[in-house]
Coordinates of C-alpha atoms and ligand atoms in Angstrom, one line a residue:
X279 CA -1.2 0.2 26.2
X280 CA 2.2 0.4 24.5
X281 CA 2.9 -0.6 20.9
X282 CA 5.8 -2.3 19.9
X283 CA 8.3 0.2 18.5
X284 CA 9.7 -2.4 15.8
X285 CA 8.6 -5.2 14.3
X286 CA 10.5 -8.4 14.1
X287 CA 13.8 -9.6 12.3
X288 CA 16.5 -7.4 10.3
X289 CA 16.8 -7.9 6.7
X290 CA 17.6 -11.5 4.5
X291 CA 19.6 -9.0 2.2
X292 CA 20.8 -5.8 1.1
X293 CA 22.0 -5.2 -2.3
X294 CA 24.0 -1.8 -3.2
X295 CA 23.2 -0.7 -6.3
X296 CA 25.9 1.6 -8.4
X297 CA 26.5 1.6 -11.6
X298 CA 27.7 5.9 -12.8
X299 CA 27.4 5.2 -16.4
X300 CA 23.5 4.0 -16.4
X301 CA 22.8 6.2 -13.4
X302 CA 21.7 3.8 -11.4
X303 CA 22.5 4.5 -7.0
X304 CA 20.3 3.0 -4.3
X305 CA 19.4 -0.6 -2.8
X306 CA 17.1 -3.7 -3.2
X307 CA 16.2 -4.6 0.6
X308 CA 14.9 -8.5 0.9
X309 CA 12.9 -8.4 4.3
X310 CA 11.4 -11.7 4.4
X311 CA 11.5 -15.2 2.1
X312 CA 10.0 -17.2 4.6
X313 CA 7.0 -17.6 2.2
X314 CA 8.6 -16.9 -1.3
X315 CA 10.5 -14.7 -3.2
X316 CA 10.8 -10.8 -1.7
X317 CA 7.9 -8.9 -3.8
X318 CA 7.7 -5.0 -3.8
X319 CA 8.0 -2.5 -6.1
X320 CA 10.7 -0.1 -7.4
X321 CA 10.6 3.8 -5.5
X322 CA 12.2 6.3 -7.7
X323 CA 12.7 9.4 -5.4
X324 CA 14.9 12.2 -5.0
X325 CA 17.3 11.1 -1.6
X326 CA 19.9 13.2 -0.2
X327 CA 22.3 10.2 -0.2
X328 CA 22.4 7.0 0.0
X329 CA 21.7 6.3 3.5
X330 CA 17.9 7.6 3.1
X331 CA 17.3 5.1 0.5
X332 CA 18.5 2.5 2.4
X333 CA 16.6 3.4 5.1
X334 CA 13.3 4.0 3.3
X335 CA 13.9 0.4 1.4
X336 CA 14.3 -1.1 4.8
X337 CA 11.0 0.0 6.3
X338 CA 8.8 -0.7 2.8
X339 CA 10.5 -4.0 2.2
X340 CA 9.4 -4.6 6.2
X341 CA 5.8 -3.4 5.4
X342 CA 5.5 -5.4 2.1
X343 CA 6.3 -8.9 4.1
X344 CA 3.3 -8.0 6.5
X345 CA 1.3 -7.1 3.5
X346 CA 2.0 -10.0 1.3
X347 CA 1.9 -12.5 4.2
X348 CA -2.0 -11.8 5.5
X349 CA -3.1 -11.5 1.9
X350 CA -1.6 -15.0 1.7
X351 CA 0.4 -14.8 -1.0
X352 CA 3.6 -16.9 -1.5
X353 CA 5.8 -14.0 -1.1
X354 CA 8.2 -12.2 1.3
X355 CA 8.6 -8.7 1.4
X356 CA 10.9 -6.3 -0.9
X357 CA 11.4 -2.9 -2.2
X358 CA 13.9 -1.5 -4.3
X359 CA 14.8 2.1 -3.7
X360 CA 16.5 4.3 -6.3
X361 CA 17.7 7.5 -6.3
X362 CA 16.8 10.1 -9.1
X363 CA 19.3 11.3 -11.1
X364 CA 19.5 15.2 -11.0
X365 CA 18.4 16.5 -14.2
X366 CA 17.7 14.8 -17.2
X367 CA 18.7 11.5 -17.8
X368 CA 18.3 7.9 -19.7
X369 CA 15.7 6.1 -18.6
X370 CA 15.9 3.1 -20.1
X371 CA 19.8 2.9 -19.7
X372 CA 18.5 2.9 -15.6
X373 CA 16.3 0.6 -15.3
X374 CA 18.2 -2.1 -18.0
X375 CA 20.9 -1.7 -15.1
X376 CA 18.7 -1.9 -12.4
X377 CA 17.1 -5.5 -14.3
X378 CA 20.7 -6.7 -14.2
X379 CA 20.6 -6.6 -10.8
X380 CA 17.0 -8.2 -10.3
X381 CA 18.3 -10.9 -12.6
X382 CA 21.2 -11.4 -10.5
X383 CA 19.4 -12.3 -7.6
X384 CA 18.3 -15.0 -9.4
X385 CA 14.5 -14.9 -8.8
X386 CA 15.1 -14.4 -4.8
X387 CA 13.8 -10.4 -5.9
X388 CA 10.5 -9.6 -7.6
X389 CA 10.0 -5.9 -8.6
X390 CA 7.4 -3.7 -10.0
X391 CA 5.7 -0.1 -10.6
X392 CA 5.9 1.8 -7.1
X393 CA 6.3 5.7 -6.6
X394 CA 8.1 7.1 -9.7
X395 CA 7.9 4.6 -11.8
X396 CA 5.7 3.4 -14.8
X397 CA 4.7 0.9 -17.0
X398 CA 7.4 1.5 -19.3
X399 CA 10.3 1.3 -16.8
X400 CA 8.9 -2.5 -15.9
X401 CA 9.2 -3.0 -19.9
X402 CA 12.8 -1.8 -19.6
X403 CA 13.5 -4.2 -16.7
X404 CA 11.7 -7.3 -18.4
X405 CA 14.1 -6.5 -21.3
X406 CA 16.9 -8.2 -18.8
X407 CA 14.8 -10.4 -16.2
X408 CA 11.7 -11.9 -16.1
X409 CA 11.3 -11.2 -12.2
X410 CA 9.0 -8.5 -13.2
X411 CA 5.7 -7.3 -12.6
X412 CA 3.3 -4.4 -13.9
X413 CA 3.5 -5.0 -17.3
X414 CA 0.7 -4.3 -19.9
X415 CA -1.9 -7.8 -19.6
X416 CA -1.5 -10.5 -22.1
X417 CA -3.9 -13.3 -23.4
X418 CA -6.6 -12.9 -20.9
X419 CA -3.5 -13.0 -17.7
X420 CA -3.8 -10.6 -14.6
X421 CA -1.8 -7.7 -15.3
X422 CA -1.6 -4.1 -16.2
X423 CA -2.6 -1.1 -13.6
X424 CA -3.6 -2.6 -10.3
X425 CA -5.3 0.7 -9.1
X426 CA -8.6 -0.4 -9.8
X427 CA -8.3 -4.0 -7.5
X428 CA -6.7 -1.7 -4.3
X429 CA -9.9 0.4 -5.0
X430 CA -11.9 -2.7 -4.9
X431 CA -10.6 -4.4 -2.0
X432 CA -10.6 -0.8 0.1
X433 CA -14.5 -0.3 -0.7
X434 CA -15.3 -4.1 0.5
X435 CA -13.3 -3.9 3.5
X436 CA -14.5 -0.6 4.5
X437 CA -17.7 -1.9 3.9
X438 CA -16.8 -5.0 6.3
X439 CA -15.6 -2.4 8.8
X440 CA -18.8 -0.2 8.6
X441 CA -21.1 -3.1 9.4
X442 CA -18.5 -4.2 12.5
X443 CA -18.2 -0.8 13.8
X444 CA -21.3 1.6 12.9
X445 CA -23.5 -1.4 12.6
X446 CA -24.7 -0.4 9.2
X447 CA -23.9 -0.6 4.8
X448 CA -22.8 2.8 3.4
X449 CA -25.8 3.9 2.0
X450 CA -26.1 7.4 4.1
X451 CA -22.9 7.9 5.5
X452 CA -20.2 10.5 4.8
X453 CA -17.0 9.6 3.6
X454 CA -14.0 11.6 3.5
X455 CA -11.3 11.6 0.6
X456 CA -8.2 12.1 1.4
X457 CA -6.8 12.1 -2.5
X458 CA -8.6 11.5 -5.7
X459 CA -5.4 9.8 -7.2
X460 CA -6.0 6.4 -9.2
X461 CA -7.3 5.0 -5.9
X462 CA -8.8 7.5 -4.2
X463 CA -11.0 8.8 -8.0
X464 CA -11.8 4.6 -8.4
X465 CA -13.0 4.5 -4.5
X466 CA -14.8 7.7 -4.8
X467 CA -16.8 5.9 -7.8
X468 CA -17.4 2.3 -6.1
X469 CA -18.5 4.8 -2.8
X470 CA -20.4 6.9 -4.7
X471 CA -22.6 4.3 -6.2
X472 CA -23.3 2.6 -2.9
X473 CA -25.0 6.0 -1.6
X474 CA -22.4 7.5 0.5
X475 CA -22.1 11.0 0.6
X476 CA -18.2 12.2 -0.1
X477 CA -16.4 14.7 0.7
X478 CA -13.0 14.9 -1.4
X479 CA -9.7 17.4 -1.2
X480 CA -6.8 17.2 -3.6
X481 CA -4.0 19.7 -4.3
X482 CA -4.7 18.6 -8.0
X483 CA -7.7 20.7 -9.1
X484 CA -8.3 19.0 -12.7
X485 CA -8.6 15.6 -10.6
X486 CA -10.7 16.9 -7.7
X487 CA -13.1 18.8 -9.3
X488 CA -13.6 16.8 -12.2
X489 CA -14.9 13.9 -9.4
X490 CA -16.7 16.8 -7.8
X491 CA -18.7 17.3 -11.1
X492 CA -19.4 13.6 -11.2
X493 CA -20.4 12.4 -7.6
X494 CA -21.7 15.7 -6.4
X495 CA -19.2 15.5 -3.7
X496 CA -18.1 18.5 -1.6
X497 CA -14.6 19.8 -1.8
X498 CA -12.4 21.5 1.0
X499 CA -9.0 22.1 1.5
X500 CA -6.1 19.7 1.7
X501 CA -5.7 21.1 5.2
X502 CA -9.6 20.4 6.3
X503 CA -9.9 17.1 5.5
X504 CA -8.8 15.5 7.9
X505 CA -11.8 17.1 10.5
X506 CA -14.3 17.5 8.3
X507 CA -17.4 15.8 10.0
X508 CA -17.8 12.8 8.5
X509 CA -18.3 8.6 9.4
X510 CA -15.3 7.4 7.6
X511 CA -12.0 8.7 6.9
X512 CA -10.2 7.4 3.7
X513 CA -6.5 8.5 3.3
X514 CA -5.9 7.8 -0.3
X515 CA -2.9 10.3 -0.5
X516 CA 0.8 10.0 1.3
X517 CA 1.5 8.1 4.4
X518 CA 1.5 9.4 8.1
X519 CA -1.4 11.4 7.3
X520 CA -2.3 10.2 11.2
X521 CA -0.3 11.5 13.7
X522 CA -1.2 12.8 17.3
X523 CA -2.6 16.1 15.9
X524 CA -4.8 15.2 13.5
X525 CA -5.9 12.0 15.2
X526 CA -6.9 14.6 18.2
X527 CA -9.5 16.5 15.7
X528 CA -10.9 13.5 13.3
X529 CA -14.5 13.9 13.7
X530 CA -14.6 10.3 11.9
X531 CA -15.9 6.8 13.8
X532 CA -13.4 5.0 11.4
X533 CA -10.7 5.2 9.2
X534 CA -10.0 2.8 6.2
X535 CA -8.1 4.0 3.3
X536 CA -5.4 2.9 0.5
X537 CA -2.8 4.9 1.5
X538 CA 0.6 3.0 2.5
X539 CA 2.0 3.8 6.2
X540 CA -0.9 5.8 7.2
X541 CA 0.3 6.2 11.0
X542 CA 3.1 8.4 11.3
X543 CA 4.3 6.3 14.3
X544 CA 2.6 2.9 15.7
X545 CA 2.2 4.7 18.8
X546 CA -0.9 6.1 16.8
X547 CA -2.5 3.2 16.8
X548 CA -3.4 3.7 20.5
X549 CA -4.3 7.3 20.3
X550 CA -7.1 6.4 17.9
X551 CA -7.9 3.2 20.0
X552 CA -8.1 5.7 23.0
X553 CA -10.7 8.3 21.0
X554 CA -12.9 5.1 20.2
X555 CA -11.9 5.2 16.4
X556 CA -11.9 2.0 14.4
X557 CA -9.1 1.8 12.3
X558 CA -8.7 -0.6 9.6
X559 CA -4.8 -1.4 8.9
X560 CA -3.5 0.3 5.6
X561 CA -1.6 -2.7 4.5
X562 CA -5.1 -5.1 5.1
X563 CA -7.2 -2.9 3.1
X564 CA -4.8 -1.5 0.4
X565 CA -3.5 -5.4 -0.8
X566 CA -5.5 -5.5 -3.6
X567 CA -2.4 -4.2 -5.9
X568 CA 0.0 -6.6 -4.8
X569 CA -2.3 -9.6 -4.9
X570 CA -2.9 -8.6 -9.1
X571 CA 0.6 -7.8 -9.6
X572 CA 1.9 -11.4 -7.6
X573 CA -0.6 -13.4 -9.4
X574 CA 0.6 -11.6 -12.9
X575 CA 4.4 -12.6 -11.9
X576 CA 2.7 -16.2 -11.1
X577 CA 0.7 -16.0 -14.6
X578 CA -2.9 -16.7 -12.9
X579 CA -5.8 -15.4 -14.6
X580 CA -8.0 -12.6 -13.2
X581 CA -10.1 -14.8 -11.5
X582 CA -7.9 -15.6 -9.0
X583 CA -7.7 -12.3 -8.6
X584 CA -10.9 -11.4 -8.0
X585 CA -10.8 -14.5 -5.7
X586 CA -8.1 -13.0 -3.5
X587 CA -9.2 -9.7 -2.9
X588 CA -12.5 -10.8 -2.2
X589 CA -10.6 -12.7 0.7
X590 CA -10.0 -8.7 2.5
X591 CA -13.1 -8.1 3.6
X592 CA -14.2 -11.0 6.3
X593 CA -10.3 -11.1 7.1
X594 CA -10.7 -7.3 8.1
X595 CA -14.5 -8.5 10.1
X596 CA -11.8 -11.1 11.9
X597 CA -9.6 -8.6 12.7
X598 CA -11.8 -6.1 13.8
X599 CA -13.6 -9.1 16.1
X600 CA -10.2 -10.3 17.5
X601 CA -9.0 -6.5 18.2
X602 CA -12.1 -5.5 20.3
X603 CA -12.3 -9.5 22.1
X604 CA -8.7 -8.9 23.0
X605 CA -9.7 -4.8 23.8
X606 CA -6.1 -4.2 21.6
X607 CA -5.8 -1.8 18.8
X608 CA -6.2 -3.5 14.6
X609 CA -3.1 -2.2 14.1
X610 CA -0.9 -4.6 16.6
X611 CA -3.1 -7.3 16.3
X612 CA -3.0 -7.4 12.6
X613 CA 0.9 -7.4 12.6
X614 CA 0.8 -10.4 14.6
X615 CA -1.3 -12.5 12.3
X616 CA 0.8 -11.5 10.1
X617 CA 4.2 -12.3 12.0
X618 CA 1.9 -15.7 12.5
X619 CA 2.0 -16.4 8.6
X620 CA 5.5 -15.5 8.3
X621 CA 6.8 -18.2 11.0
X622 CA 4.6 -20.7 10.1
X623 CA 5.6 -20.4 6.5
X624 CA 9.7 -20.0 8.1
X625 CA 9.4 -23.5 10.0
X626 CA 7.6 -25.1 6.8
X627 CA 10.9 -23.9 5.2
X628 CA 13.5 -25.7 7.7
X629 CA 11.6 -28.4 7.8
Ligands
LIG878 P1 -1.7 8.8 -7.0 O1 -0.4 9.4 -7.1 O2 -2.5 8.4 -8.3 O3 -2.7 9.7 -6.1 C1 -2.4 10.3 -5.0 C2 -3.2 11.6 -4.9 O4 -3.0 12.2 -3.7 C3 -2.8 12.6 -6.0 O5 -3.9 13.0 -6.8 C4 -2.2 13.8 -5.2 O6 -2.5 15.0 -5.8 C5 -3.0 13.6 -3.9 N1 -2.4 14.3 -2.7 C6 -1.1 14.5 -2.4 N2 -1.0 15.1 -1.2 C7 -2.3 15.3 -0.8 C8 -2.8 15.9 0.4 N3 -2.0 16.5 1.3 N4 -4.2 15.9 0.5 C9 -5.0 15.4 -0.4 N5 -4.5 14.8 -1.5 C10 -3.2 14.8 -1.7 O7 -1.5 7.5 -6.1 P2 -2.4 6.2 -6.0 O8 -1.9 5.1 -6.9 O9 -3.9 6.6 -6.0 O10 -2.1 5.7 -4.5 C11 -2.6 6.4 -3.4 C12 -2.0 5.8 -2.1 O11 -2.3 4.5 -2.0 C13 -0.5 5.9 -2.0 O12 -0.1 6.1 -0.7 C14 0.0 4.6 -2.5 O13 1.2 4.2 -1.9 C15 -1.1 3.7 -1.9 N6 -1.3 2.4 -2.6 C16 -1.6 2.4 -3.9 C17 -1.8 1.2 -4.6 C18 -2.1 1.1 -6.0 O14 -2.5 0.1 -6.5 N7 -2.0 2.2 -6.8 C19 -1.6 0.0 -3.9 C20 -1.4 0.0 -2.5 C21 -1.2 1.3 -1.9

């Protein structure tokens, strides 16, 4: 079986950002609006040049309309890619240039935290827009770190998957860690209390071990974890932690983790397919951040929330039950729903 090299259509908009004084280089890529304004968050990473922004932006804003479309929010998908200033510099003169922009897109952009940036950068940015997400709660709103929902709605849907696939609850089963992060420490917690045995590795000693301490779990290398022998895989660290190498010595039945972009080319999706491994899409499982930090934008309370992510679980079980009736991997399966959402939502649009 063959996997689609790319997904579907180019870009609604790109935006160049450049502005020398505040510091501010890189782009806002708008994938998708079929179903609402573009939502992703704002990557602050050191890039070469431009060019790698751009394209990095391209591919998460992709991702993030796949992502916000089956966890049925009324969003497209967005990202804002930056480029980090070499040395020190102003924060808050960056991102008050980089709200301008947001603002000037009039709502058709909605950003938030993502790699290298914080809670305080969003405060910078709502400074100059309201099209903002990831700030500290307020009067009993959703808001604040979504961490702990992505934890959530990775232990229920790895819980759906282990009953689809192994036929059984966690209680018993060995689950490896890739990454005790704000995720991967939350899931270890959630795991831990359901009886699963884990088996953790982070470069960050203070993090790892201190989990170590609290779950009992066993620690190996970064470099081992990957074929440790254990049920279920979790990547909770970097993407394209699956590639034809290390899919070719998982000892795990299933994998199911946080991690964004987890196969380091679709084509992966068939390699585990081939070695009989169930694999639950990283954007299904890992939505609980982006359904708190939409429904913060959209000032619902944490009940909906809750409400949401509690939705990942049986759509992963009719995932998993489509994948195997149609004998095709999760991975191109679940982009289709998805591309399913995102037409119906395009002809609601022109109509
Ligand atoms: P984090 O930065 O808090 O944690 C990542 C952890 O991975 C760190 O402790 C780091 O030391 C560790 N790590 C790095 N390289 C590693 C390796 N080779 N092996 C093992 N561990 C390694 O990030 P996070 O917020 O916990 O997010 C984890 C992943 O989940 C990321 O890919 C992120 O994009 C994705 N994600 C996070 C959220 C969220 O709500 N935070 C939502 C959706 C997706």
């Amino acid at each position: 079986m063959v996997s689609r090299p790319t997904r579907m259509t180019p870009p609604v908009e790109c935006v160049r950002l450049f502005d020398a004084a505040a510091g501010l280089d890189g782009v806002i890529a708008i994938h998708s609006t079929a179903l609402g304004p573009g939502a992703g968050g704002c990557r602050l990473w050191h890039y070469d040049d431009v060019d790698g922004a751009l394209a990095d932006a391209l591919r998460l804003a992709e991702g993030m309309s796949y992502k916000n479309a089956l966890a049925g929010l009324p969003f497209g998908g967005a990202k804002a890619v930056l480029r980090r200033p070499a040395g020190s510099f102003d924060r808050t003169a960056l991102f008050r240039a980089f709200g301008r922009a947001v603002e000037a897109l009039g709502g058709l952009y909605v950003t938030a935290e993502d790699v290298g940036t914080t809670v305080a950068d969003m405060q910078d940015i709502a400074g100059v827009t309201r099209h903002v997400a990831g700030l500290p709660p307020a009067g009993g709103r959703a808001g604040g770190d979504p961490s702990p929902w992505t934890a959530r709605g990775v232990f229920e849907a790895m819980q759906a998957a282990a009953a689809h696939t192994l036929g059984r609850d966690l209680a018993g089963l060995t689950v490896a860690v890739q990454g005790t992060g704000n995720v991967g420490a939350d899931l270890c917690r959630r795991l831990a209390d359901a009886g699963a045995r884990l088996v953790i590795a982070d470069p960050n000693p203070a993090r790892r071990d201190r989990l170590a301490a609290i779950h009992g779990a066993e620690v190996v290398h970064v470099d081992d974890i990957l074929r440790v022998e254990a049920d279920i895989l979790a990547p909770c660290a970097l993407g394209g932690a699956l590639n034809a190498e290390s899919v070719g010595g998982l000892k795990a039945r299933l994998v199911c983790g946080a991690a964004n972009n987890q196969l380091a080319e679709p084509a992966v999706a068939d390699l585990l397919m081939a070695r009989g491994i169930a694999y639950v899409p990283d954007y299904v499982a890992n939505a609980g951040g982006i359904i708190s930090v939409s429904a913060e934008y959209l000032g619902e309370d944490e009940a909906e929330v809750a409400a949401r992510v509690a939705r990942i679980a049986p759509r992963v079980t009719a995932l998993l039950d489509r994948a195997a009736q149609e004998g095709r991997s999760p991975a191109v399966v679940a982009d289709e729903m998805a591309e399913e959402v995102i037409a119906a939502g395009a002809q609601r649009a022109a109509a």
